[in-house]
XYZ file of C-alpha atoms in Angstrom:
682
model
C 86.283 39.776 -83.177
C 83.131 37.759 -83.015
C 82.382 36.704 -79.564
C 81.241 32.874 -80.813
C 84.076 30.753 -82.929
C 87.255 32.941 -82.646
C 86.904 34.717 -79.120
C 85.924 31.218 -77.745
C 88.757 29.192 -77.782
C 91.894 28.206 -80.555
C 92.406 24.640 -80.141
C 95.635 23.340 -80.872
C 95.452 19.889 -81.469
C 93.267 17.477 -83.044
C 89.437 17.633 -82.448
C 88.140 16.091 -79.396
C 85.270 14.227 -80.674
C 83.317 14.069 -83.753
C 80.386 15.365 -82.306
C 80.500 17.797 -79.062
C 78.849 16.810 -75.661
C 75.706 18.423 -74.770
C 74.649 19.751 -71.585
C 71.584 17.994 -69.959
C 68.588 18.559 -72.713
C 66.491 19.294 -69.981
C 65.971 23.176 -70.821
C 64.947 23.766 -67.180
C 68.510 22.894 -66.093
C 71.171 25.865 -66.525
C 72.194 26.146 -70.100
C 75.598 27.753 -71.484
C 73.679 30.846 -72.927
C 71.827 31.273 -69.696
C 74.989 33.129 -68.467
C 74.610 36.082 -70.437
C 70.960 36.431 -68.587
C 72.189 36.721 -65.204
C 72.603 40.208 -63.210
C 74.111 41.281 -59.960
C 74.557 44.191 -57.879
C 77.655 45.867 -56.925
C 78.921 48.841 -54.966
C 76.018 49.803 -53.211
C 76.363 53.608 -51.811
C 73.960 54.673 -48.933
C 72.906 58.439 -49.098
C 73.949 60.481 -45.955
C 70.583 60.361 -44.490
C 70.394 56.539 -44.872
C 67.182 56.640 -47.163
C 68.286 55.736 -50.549
C 70.919 53.317 -52.100
C 72.639 53.830 -55.395
C 74.095 50.765 -56.542
C 75.962 49.273 -59.610
C 73.333 46.565 -61.802
C 75.637 44.598 -63.505
C 75.702 42.075 -66.268
C 76.876 40.788 -69.432
C 76.315 42.296 -72.885
C 75.414 39.606 -75.206
C 76.501 41.136 -78.101
C 79.809 43.074 -77.211
C 80.699 40.053 -74.965
C 81.624 42.439 -72.172
C 80.501 43.152 -68.601
C 78.371 46.225 -68.340
C 76.754 48.111 -65.476
C 74.363 50.734 -64.906
C 73.596 52.927 -61.650
C 70.218 52.061 -60.234
C 68.540 53.819 -57.296
C 66.809 52.138 -54.361
C 64.891 53.510 -51.438
C 66.124 51.455 -48.069
C 62.349 50.714 -47.386
C 62.400 48.940 -50.783
C 59.525 51.102 -52.043
C 61.152 52.637 -55.100
C 63.671 51.318 -57.547
C 64.453 53.163 -60.766
C 67.629 53.602 -63.234
C 69.814 56.767 -63.062
C 71.770 55.885 -65.899
C 71.651 54.226 -69.324
C 74.183 54.205 -72.380
C 77.824 53.126 -71.585
C 78.710 51.653 -68.225
C 78.768 53.856 -65.008
C 80.293 53.240 -61.746
C 81.605 54.171 -58.340
C 78.118 55.975 -57.077
C 79.320 58.766 -54.568
C 77.078 61.040 -52.378
C 77.679 64.594 -51.867
C 77.688 65.347 -47.820
C 74.012 66.968 -48.125
C 72.689 64.121 -50.441
C 71.089 66.531 -53.076
C 74.083 65.217 -55.747
C 75.379 61.974 -56.785
C 78.873 61.675 -58.426
C 80.030 58.965 -60.468
C 82.044 57.797 -63.406
C 80.815 56.811 -66.768
C 82.784 55.130 -69.834
C 82.771 57.815 -72.718
C 82.852 55.654 -75.886
C 86.476 55.181 -77.409
C 87.710 58.088 -75.045
C 88.514 57.777 -71.197
C 85.769 57.613 -68.646
C 84.863 60.840 -67.271
C 83.272 62.288 -63.932
C 79.585 62.946 -64.200
C 77.290 64.532 -61.285
C 73.524 64.136 -61.362
C 71.288 66.658 -59.261
C 68.969 64.371 -57.393
C 66.031 66.699 -57.195
C 65.852 67.479 -61.030
C 67.701 64.624 -62.635
C 69.868 66.845 -64.473
C 73.554 65.672 -65.309
C 76.758 67.445 -66.001
C 79.951 65.981 -67.048
C 82.709 67.532 -65.018
C 86.019 66.559 -66.658
C 88.092 65.794 -69.846
C 90.394 63.460 -68.476
C 92.995 61.490 -70.635
C 93.052 58.718 -68.081
C 90.392 56.650 -65.879
C 89.360 58.431 -62.459
C 88.666 56.234 -59.455
C 88.292 56.919 -55.617
C 85.761 59.747 -56.030
C 85.344 61.884 -52.653
C 83.332 64.828 -51.854
C 84.942 67.588 -49.887
C 82.930 68.430 -46.319
C 81.541 71.112 -47.952
C 80.434 69.424 -51.213
C 82.597 72.037 -53.528
C 85.340 69.907 -54.255
C 85.479 66.135 -55.459
C 88.988 64.471 -55.038
C 90.006 61.362 -57.155
C 93.049 59.767 -58.182
C 94.300 59.173 -61.709
C 97.295 57.573 -63.335
C 99.816 60.443 -64.606
C 102.145 59.333 -67.365
C 105.748 59.675 -66.666
C 108.336 61.013 -69.116
C 110.836 58.603 -69.221
C 112.799 58.629 -72.718
C 115.161 56.162 -74.098
C 118.308 57.397 -73.383
C 120.294 54.815 -74.955
C 119.683 55.122 -78.657
C 118.248 57.809 -80.982
C 116.860 56.277 -83.956
C 116.468 57.894 -87.260
C 113.298 59.467 -87.941
C 110.698 57.012 -90.033
C 110.443 58.693 -93.434
C 106.406 60.201 -94.363
C 104.829 57.286 -95.595
C 107.229 54.393 -94.493
C 106.324 51.158 -93.357
C 109.104 50.613 -90.869
C 108.871 47.767 -88.152
C 107.598 49.005 -84.664
C 109.890 50.693 -82.576
C 111.862 48.514 -79.887
C 110.691 48.964 -76.289
C 113.339 49.720 -73.897
C 112.363 48.073 -70.364
C 114.210 49.140 -67.147
C 111.888 48.884 -64.314
C 111.536 46.172 -61.693
C 107.863 45.188 -62.841
C 107.202 46.094 -66.452
C 103.911 44.380 -66.960
C 100.689 43.311 -64.994
C 98.008 40.670 -65.749
C 95.216 42.214 -67.163
C 96.896 45.186 -68.098
C 99.761 44.270 -70.149
C 103.099 46.056 -70.572
C 102.924 48.885 -67.892
C 103.829 52.310 -69.432
C 105.634 54.771 -67.175
C 103.473 56.693 -65.057
C 102.100 56.974 -61.227
C 98.626 57.378 -59.781
C 98.405 60.665 -58.109
C 95.339 62.372 -56.262
C 93.639 65.290 -57.993
C 90.668 67.798 -57.063
C 88.585 69.220 -59.115
C 85.407 71.968 -58.549
C 82.137 69.702 -57.863
C 80.456 72.588 -60.409
C 83.031 71.451 -63.142
C 86.524 72.852 -63.943
C 90.042 72.021 -64.271
C 91.376 69.135 -62.045
C 94.312 70.043 -59.903
C 96.774 67.708 -59.263
C 97.996 67.442 -55.217
C 100.615 64.785 -55.123
C 103.527 63.834 -57.270
C 106.726 61.938 -57.227
C 107.734 58.710 -58.491
C 105.050 56.489 -56.486
C 101.354 55.401 -56.470
C 98.804 57.210 -54.207
C 95.704 54.913 -53.603
C 92.143 55.457 -52.194
C 90.156 55.224 -50.818
C 90.483 59.342 -50.398
C 89.396 60.501 -46.781
C 89.018 64.146 -46.802
C 89.571 65.861 -43.194
C 86.986 67.613 -41.653
C 88.549 71.093 -42.120
C 88.489 70.511 -45.652
C 92.187 71.403 -45.665
C 93.757 68.232 -45.906
C 92.836 64.616 -47.175
C 94.288 60.823 -46.258
C 95.507 58.673 -48.600
C 97.569 55.269 -49.044
C 101.112 55.439 -50.365
C 104.325 53.689 -50.327
C 106.763 56.640 -50.707
C 109.973 54.174 -49.612
C 113.227 54.663 -52.085
C 112.846 50.989 -52.536
C 108.983 50.574 -52.626
C 109.755 48.229 -55.798
C 111.448 46.094 -53.881
C 109.161 46.266 -50.895
C 105.806 46.428 -52.479
C 104.043 45.922 -48.859
C 105.254 48.473 -47.411
C 102.632 51.196 -47.355
C 101.753 54.119 -44.955
C 98.896 56.401 -44.256
C 99.502 59.865 -45.830
C 98.180 63.297 -44.845
C 98.054 65.566 -48.143
C 97.715 69.349 -47.861
C 95.211 70.831 -50.076
C 97.446 73.743 -50.246
C 100.648 72.633 -51.971
C 100.495 68.728 -51.342
C 102.723 68.414 -48.785
C 102.722 64.662 -47.720
C 103.188 63.700 -43.863
C 103.120 60.087 -42.661
C 100.872 59.022 -40.361
C 101.794 55.676 -40.024
C 105.013 54.247 -39.644
C 105.846 50.471 -39.634
C 107.297 47.511 -41.874
C 104.111 46.407 -43.318
C 100.925 47.512 -45.032
C 98.699 50.232 -43.857
C 95.440 51.001 -46.049
C 91.817 51.550 -46.390
C 91.346 54.842 -44.252
C 87.918 55.477 -42.701
C 87.138 58.850 -40.956
C 84.889 58.531 -37.727
C 81.794 60.620 -37.791
C 83.438 63.118 -35.154
C 86.594 63.518 -37.602
C 88.915 62.688 -34.511
C 89.757 58.980 -35.497
C 90.664 57.037 -38.553
C 89.818 53.580 -38.877
C 92.534 51.496 -41.155
C 93.785 47.972 -42.051
C 97.386 46.911 -41.561
C 99.947 44.198 -40.188
C 103.626 43.916 -39.182
C 105.369 42.130 -42.264
C 106.756 39.086 -41.094
C 107.340 37.852 -44.995
C 105.048 35.243 -44.825
C 102.707 34.151 -47.825
C 99.286 34.712 -46.054
C 99.186 37.236 -43.305
C 96.191 38.655 -41.965
C 95.034 42.220 -42.256
C 93.915 43.549 -38.888
C 91.414 46.436 -37.980
C 93.257 49.645 -36.188
C 92.055 53.036 -34.975
C 94.225 55.849 -35.090
C 93.844 58.969 -32.806
C 94.378 62.036 -35.263
C 95.132 64.286 -32.209
C 98.106 62.336 -30.528
C 98.938 59.922 -33.468
C 98.590 56.503 -31.133
C 96.866 53.521 -32.856
C 95.274 50.703 -31.180
C 94.289 46.939 -32.748
C 90.446 45.978 -32.629
C 90.441 42.590 -34.094
C 93.170 41.249 -32.153
C 90.926 38.096 -31.131
C 89.215 37.365 -34.681
C 91.810 34.963 -36.651
C 90.477 35.954 -39.895
C 91.475 38.648 -42.263
C 89.139 41.789 -42.499
C 88.545 44.576 -45.206
C 86.585 47.758 -45.858
C 86.434 49.221 -42.677
C 83.273 51.841 -42.505
C 82.343 53.818 -39.049
C 78.636 53.409 -37.905
C 76.534 56.646 -38.174
C 77.244 57.266 -34.245
C 80.647 56.742 -34.462
C 80.436 54.203 -31.677
C 81.749 51.303 -33.901
C 82.912 50.263 -37.209
C 81.671 48.056 -39.715
C 83.780 45.606 -41.629
C 84.019 42.287 -43.773
C 85.452 39.298 -43.241
C 85.269 35.288 -44.715
C 84.890 32.686 -41.802
C 84.984 29.109 -43.238
C 83.966 29.698 -46.466
C 81.185 32.257 -45.531
C 81.365 35.839 -46.303
C 80.249 37.951 -43.030
C 79.585 41.458 -42.166
C 80.894 42.313 -38.671
C 80.681 44.977 -36.377
C 83.400 45.900 -33.482
C 83.061 48.681 -31.003
C 85.678 51.159 -31.267
C 87.190 50.846 -27.853
C 87.344 47.495 -28.447
C 85.473 43.958 -27.491
C 84.194 41.281 -29.193
C 82.832 41.238 -32.856
C 79.387 41.067 -33.705
C 78.121 39.142 -36.742
C 75.465 41.083 -38.627
C 75.142 39.146 -41.771
C 76.237 35.613 -43.006
C 75.094 35.964 -46.298
C 77.282 38.868 -47.967
C 79.049 38.445 -50.898
C 77.598 37.182 -54.336
C 79.745 39.382 -56.773
C 82.393 36.964 -57.790
C 80.943 35.317 -61.435
C 82.390 31.830 -62.377
C 83.598 29.858 -59.758
C 82.482 29.587 -56.184
C 84.833 32.115 -54.613
C 83.992 35.067 -52.414
C 83.370 38.737 -52.807
C 81.169 41.263 -52.263
C 80.345 45.209 -51.568
C 78.478 47.198 -48.540
C 78.326 50.703 -47.372
C 76.940 52.329 -44.549
C 74.982 56.008 -43.469
C 72.731 57.269 -42.005
C 72.107 54.185 -39.917
C 71.540 52.082 -42.808
C 74.335 49.432 -43.900
C 73.594 48.032 -47.544
C 75.301 45.248 -48.739
C 75.403 42.773 -51.487
C 73.780 39.141 -50.697
C 75.102 36.157 -52.398
C 73.585 32.734 -51.952
C 74.071 29.274 -53.409
C 71.414 29.924 -55.881
C 71.676 33.497 -56.476
C 74.357 36.183 -57.615
C 74.612 39.339 -55.396
C 70.983 41.345 -54.519
C 71.005 44.286 -52.348
C 70.000 43.817 -48.599
C 69.791 46.257 -45.887
C 70.413 45.980 -42.147
C 68.884 48.890 -40.146
C 69.209 49.170 -36.517
C 69.206 45.629 -34.772
C 66.317 44.518 -37.138
C 67.141 41.420 -39.664
C 68.654 41.913 -42.830
C 66.042 42.600 -45.425
C 66.405 41.647 -49.253
C 65.206 44.624 -51.503
C 65.974 43.333 -55.138
C 65.184 40.650 -57.332
C 67.566 40.850 -60.078
C 67.624 37.140 -60.900
C 64.111 36.238 -60.567
C 63.582 36.090 -64.340
C 66.289 34.502 -65.282
C 66.722 31.545 -62.737
C 63.135 31.035 -61.201
C 62.223 28.695 -63.767
C 65.540 26.820 -63.892
C 66.555 23.566 -61.799
C 70.273 24.289 -60.088
C 72.239 21.675 -58.622
C 72.135 21.475 -54.778
C 75.065 22.277 -52.843
C 75.774 20.365 -49.755
C 78.291 20.649 -47.324
C 80.946 18.300 -46.028
C 84.102 17.967 -43.598
C 86.270 15.461 -44.053
C 89.422 14.180 -42.157
C 92.580 14.364 -44.107
C 94.489 10.786 -44.565
C 97.904 12.630 -43.831
C 97.483 13.963 -40.493
C 93.591 13.834 -39.639
C 93.354 17.914 -40.484
C 89.669 18.681 -40.718
C 88.928 19.502 -44.340
C 85.774 21.636 -45.468
C 84.206 20.351 -48.569
C 80.910 20.987 -50.776
C 79.294 18.880 -53.230
C 77.046 19.961 -56.191
C 74.451 17.311 -57.219
C 73.381 17.250 -60.724
C 69.680 18.792 -61.251
C 67.299 15.550 -60.855
C 69.725 13.477 -58.753
C 68.465 9.980 -58.438
C 69.381 8.098 -55.350
C 70.744 4.796 -56.722
C 72.189 5.855 -60.022
C 75.884 6.288 -60.370
C 77.252 9.627 -61.247
C 80.730 10.748 -62.856
C 82.560 12.742 -60.337
C 84.732 16.087 -61.007
C 86.915 17.338 -58.509
C 87.382 21.227 -59.044
C 90.304 22.979 -57.376
C 90.523 26.485 -56.045
C 93.474 28.653 -56.875
C 95.242 31.631 -54.833
C 96.467 28.957 -53.213
C 95.556 31.540 -50.455
C 91.978 31.664 -51.366
C 88.609 29.571 -50.457
C 85.667 28.233 -51.921
C 82.037 27.959 -50.014
C 78.217 27.912 -50.673
C 78.004 30.612 -53.531
C 76.230 30.714 -56.593
C 78.960 29.563 -59.269
C 77.648 29.416 -62.992
C 80.721 26.848 -63.794
C 80.297 24.557 -61.137
C 76.548 24.499 -61.843
C 77.193 24.319 -65.766
C 79.075 21.257 -64.822
C 76.494 19.795 -62.358
C 73.833 20.356 -65.367
C 75.978 18.562 -67.540
C 75.416 15.382 -65.328
C 78.684 15.314 -63.076
C 78.531 15.276 -59.026
C 81.070 18.565 -58.909
C 83.277 18.271 -55.750
C 85.342 21.445 -54.547
C 87.191 21.676 -51.156
C 89.335 24.010 -49.145
C 92.339 22.114 -48.428
C 95.356 23.517 -45.990
C 96.503 26.615 -47.517
C 93.033 28.107 -47.996
C 92.187 31.366 -46.444
C 89.350 32.002 -44.030
C 90.260 29.473 -41.365
C 92.752 31.480 -39.952
C 96.512 32.360 -40.503
C 97.831 29.316 -39.248
C 95.971 27.193 -41.323
C 96.817 29.125 -44.536
C 100.571 28.750 -43.547
C 100.553 25.030 -43.434
C 101.536 25.083 -47.042
C 104.406 27.480 -46.406
C 107.554 26.247 -48.430
C 105.531 23.052 -48.610
C 103.182 23.535 -51.559
C 101.749 21.211 -53.414
C 102.332 18.280 -50.911
C 99.956 17.491 -48.040
C 97.036 19.272 -49.742
C 97.254 16.734 -52.390
C 95.987 14.336 -49.819
C 93.457 16.423 -48.263
C 91.920 16.496 -51.921
C 91.987 12.695 -52.413
C 90.563 12.318 -49.101
C 87.634 14.394 -49.770
C 87.290 12.261 -53.206
C 87.402 9.073 -50.849
C 84.714 10.494 -48.703
C 82.369 11.232 -51.681
C 82.611 8.155 -53.173
C 81.898 6.248 -49.846
C 78.451 7.948 -50.112
C 77.611 5.433 -52.686
C 76.560 7.724 -56.015
C 79.526 7.761 -57.570
C 80.849 6.112 -60.741
C 84.678 5.019 -59.550
C 85.517 4.361 -63.297
C 84.736 8.189 -64.097
C 86.967 10.186 -61.989
C 87.749 13.627 -63.276
C 90.071 16.491 -61.992
C 90.376 20.184 -62.986
C 91.604 23.632 -61.473
C 92.894 27.103 -62.274
C 95.798 28.626 -61.483
C 96.747 27.263 -57.686
C 94.153 24.667 -58.832
C 96.086 24.061 -61.847
C 99.484 23.629 -60.128
C 97.578 20.889 -58.216
C 95.648 19.442 -60.948
C 99.275 18.913 -62.574
C 100.696 17.502 -59.545
C 97.809 15.075 -59.105
C 98.086 13.494 -62.498
C 102.068 13.060 -61.664
C 101.106 11.258 -58.140
C 98.019 9.007 -59.275
C 96.478 7.567 -62.513
C 93.245 7.421 -60.499
C 91.251 10.256 -62.975
C 90.468 9.119 -66.288
C 91.341 12.511 -67.618
C 92.203 16.114 -65.950
C 92.206 19.602 -67.448
C 94.742 22.083 -66.128
C 93.723 25.565 -66.345
C 96.679 28.590 -66.112
C 99.020 26.564 -63.826
C 102.310 26.781 -62.584
C 104.435 24.064 -63.921
C 108.153 25.118 -63.301
C 108.465 27.328 -60.236
C 112.294 28.678 -61.183
C 110.476 29.802 -64.618
C 107.432 30.749 -62.805
C 109.410 33.225 -60.543
C 111.211 34.809 -63.268
C 108.550 35.457 -65.836
C 105.539 36.149 -63.523
C 104.377 39.961 -63.406
C 104.733 40.493 -59.911
C 107.915 38.655 -59.050
C 109.266 40.551 -56.302
C 106.224 39.631 -54.511
C 106.593 35.772 -55.161
C 110.258 35.592 -54.779
C 110.219 37.370 -51.587
C 107.299 35.838 -49.851
C 106.557 32.398 -51.313
C 109.971 30.811 -50.986
C 113.158 30.618 -49.051
C 115.808 31.823 -51.106
C 115.924 32.896 -54.604
C 116.132 30.094 -57.612
C 119.794 30.185 -57.875
C 120.595 30.098 -54.278
C 118.033 26.942 -53.493
C 116.957 25.460 -57.107
C 116.306 22.447 -55.034
C 113.197 23.258 -53.393
C 111.849 25.238 -56.729
C 112.379 21.994 -58.590
C 110.992 19.521 -56.033
C 107.620 21.401 -55.859
C 107.391 21.540 -59.626
C 104.973 19.450 -61.608
C 107.169 19.295 -64.353
C 109.470 17.155 -62.345
C 106.674 14.439 -62.215
C 105.777 14.403 -65.737
C 107.729 11.102 -66.283
C 104.994 9.551 -63.979
C 102.012 11.048 -65.648
C 99.622 8.555 -67.586
C 96.206 10.794 -67.367
C 94.911 12.515 -70.392
C 95.491 15.822 -69.727
C 94.641 19.223 -71.381
C 96.190 22.486 -70.701
C 94.169 25.665 -70.831
C 95.242 29.416 -70.834
C 94.559 32.880 -71.631
C 97.755 33.966 -74.407
C 97.602 37.094 -72.624
C 97.867 35.731 -68.795
C 101.032 37.519 -67.074
C 100.479 35.898 -63.658
C 101.269 32.316 -64.922
C 102.317 32.957 -68.187
C 101.585 30.495 -71.075
C 105.138 29.497 -71.173
C 104.261 27.453 -68.280
C 101.406 25.831 -70.053
C 103.805 25.094 -73.216
C 106.431 23.436 -71.297
C 103.867 20.653 -70.005
C 102.171 20.405 -73.181
C 105.414 19.662 -75.102
C 106.736 17.383 -72.111
C 103.414 15.460 -72.410
C 103.970 15.283 -75.874
C 107.369 13.977 -75.704
C 106.101 11.221 -73.515
C 103.165 10.602 -75.964
C 100.699 10.919 -73.355
C 97.254 12.053 -74.776
C 97.185 16.103 -74.197
C 95.837 19.019 -76.021
C 96.277 22.619 -75.783
C 93.875 25.688 -75.386
C 94.901 28.965 -76.024
C 92.401 31.436 -75.346
C 93.298 34.721 -77.341
C 93.005 38.188 -75.514
C 92.623 36.314 -72.302
C 94.440 37.520 -68.952
C 94.716 35.466 -65.865
C 91.136 35.918 -64.975
C 89.961 34.142 -67.822
C 85.955 34.689 -67.035
C 86.434 38.301 -67.454
C 84.536 37.943 -70.606
C 81.294 35.605 -70.591
C 82.383 33.412 -73.633
C 85.956 32.928 -72.455
C 84.009 31.613 -69.220
C 82.010 29.139 -71.382
C 84.921 28.329 -73.480
C 86.701 27.277 -70.427
C 83.694 24.829 -69.321
C 82.751 23.582 -72.490
C 86.644 22.610 -73.753
C 86.867 20.782 -69.857
C 83.508 18.734 -70.653
C 84.532 18.207 -74.055
C 87.848 16.453 -73.099
C 86.232 14.368 -69.985
C 83.356 12.879 -72.355
C 86.031 12.155 -74.833
C 87.492 9.772 -72.151
C 84.458 9.028 -70.057
C 83.679 5.451 -69.982
C 80.413 4.294 -71.023
C 78.334 1.263 -70.250
């Protein structure tokens, strides 16, 4: 499939305009094809002595229209920077305990990815495996003799309802029917789920036959942690009999190397995950919470004493979600990541408890598309390496050593962005008209912004709804700004990074007051005097698509709207989305047939009779999170009402539309095309 015309999108409506809109003609401004030149760092792995950092250097392949990554090696003092792999994409760099070898996973053409090892002194490499499924969660044993990993194992679940006759040789019969009897039978980005479970394996570090340690009808996930004597390891699993109906209830399990016996180390109603072993081998840091069936619940940091089995919480005073615990080199405390008011941060807390210390406030930079958070870090040998993101650049590698200030070691986008003018990103705080709640927002002004001019305004709404935007580099918002729009985005009530209470203000009340939060932000930016009030536009994806559809059903102040991958009817969504056990159990007060009124009164479909705004729909045809049937309902309802509408269906795209760069550009350029069609000209 070509990565231009047919892959970009298929428009099921009349042409938008005789001449497609152009971005700002100044070549110094960001242009669509500039996206293919962007690179960013991911997954840093620090050597045990803290001297070296291996990481994934990721970018877009212009010809294959895919993300690809190579492994690079960087000295912690910034004095050396060189590639480790070439060819097919490589990922998951993992050091041996003595630092002499690096294990990693590399794609193998049309075959499954395999585990490779590189000897760091000679540069020699070996392919260790011939696996039939993709490996993940690599971990060397303490003596360096074994590598543990997780891998999906197909399950033999035959069709016991019908024995179909055998197709004659050479016959052209229809495809066989698909019998489905599982609770969750498809997942966004993966399609229909073939029977199988993720299990733990070990393979000799010098190559050989992998040995499966776990079994049964349960998934076992990493990170994989070896215990000091090398006789057992720790993973996360939900091995409860009703695991399908209670998806969050996972525990930490000790898995014996000899025989694979599994022993639960934690026991509560709620998730326990992300184990990290202390340097002395006596304690496990991990994440979890007591499940209260809320849509948004904070993951908190705990330490488990492996000797007596007791746990203690370390982040009770931090009203923020934490992730990715890693012990410091001396075992005195634990590093972790968290997001606070739209800023991604690295924190540290003493293993005995106490106040959280912030190590860096520029963590992140790995989310490519809209201004979402995302980043990776690792610590070893007194060095913390992390991905550093800013409003002007995607992720670079930065390091923290001791109590010194962070130091940035790479300049991956100097060639692509140093000569470009980007839109300035400015922070705002606005009081909501509905109750005075303070709402955090940002304004992206067009490059070369001129005081005294009037600009069209584009409100861009994040999804989730429990997610957040922030002052982060985002190609999509920068492209909108380059096209001459003042881009406004905000974190209305329900957003994460402002505490659990703020996020749950929309519990069983979404959409509603968050609509007023967004309108208050728009009003505040208009009051600054540079917005053309006759040219207001709105778009959003996923949860932002829900709010965009809600907005056009409650106001006609916007000249045009683009509703991306939305939910239009909460009843149909609850019974067609891929992870419907979670949505019905955590997002709603009852099942659809028990309380249909609640579902319907929050459904944008019920307000379609009030829509006057020209509204385009845009969704991936392989979206299983907010299935395209949601888009079709709104499109057909608008058509029946003779409201100007169009539907863009993106072939092969799942819910994460921007996984392919051409799809990202399709969303931006079709959105701009729709807005330009209805933009009022002087």
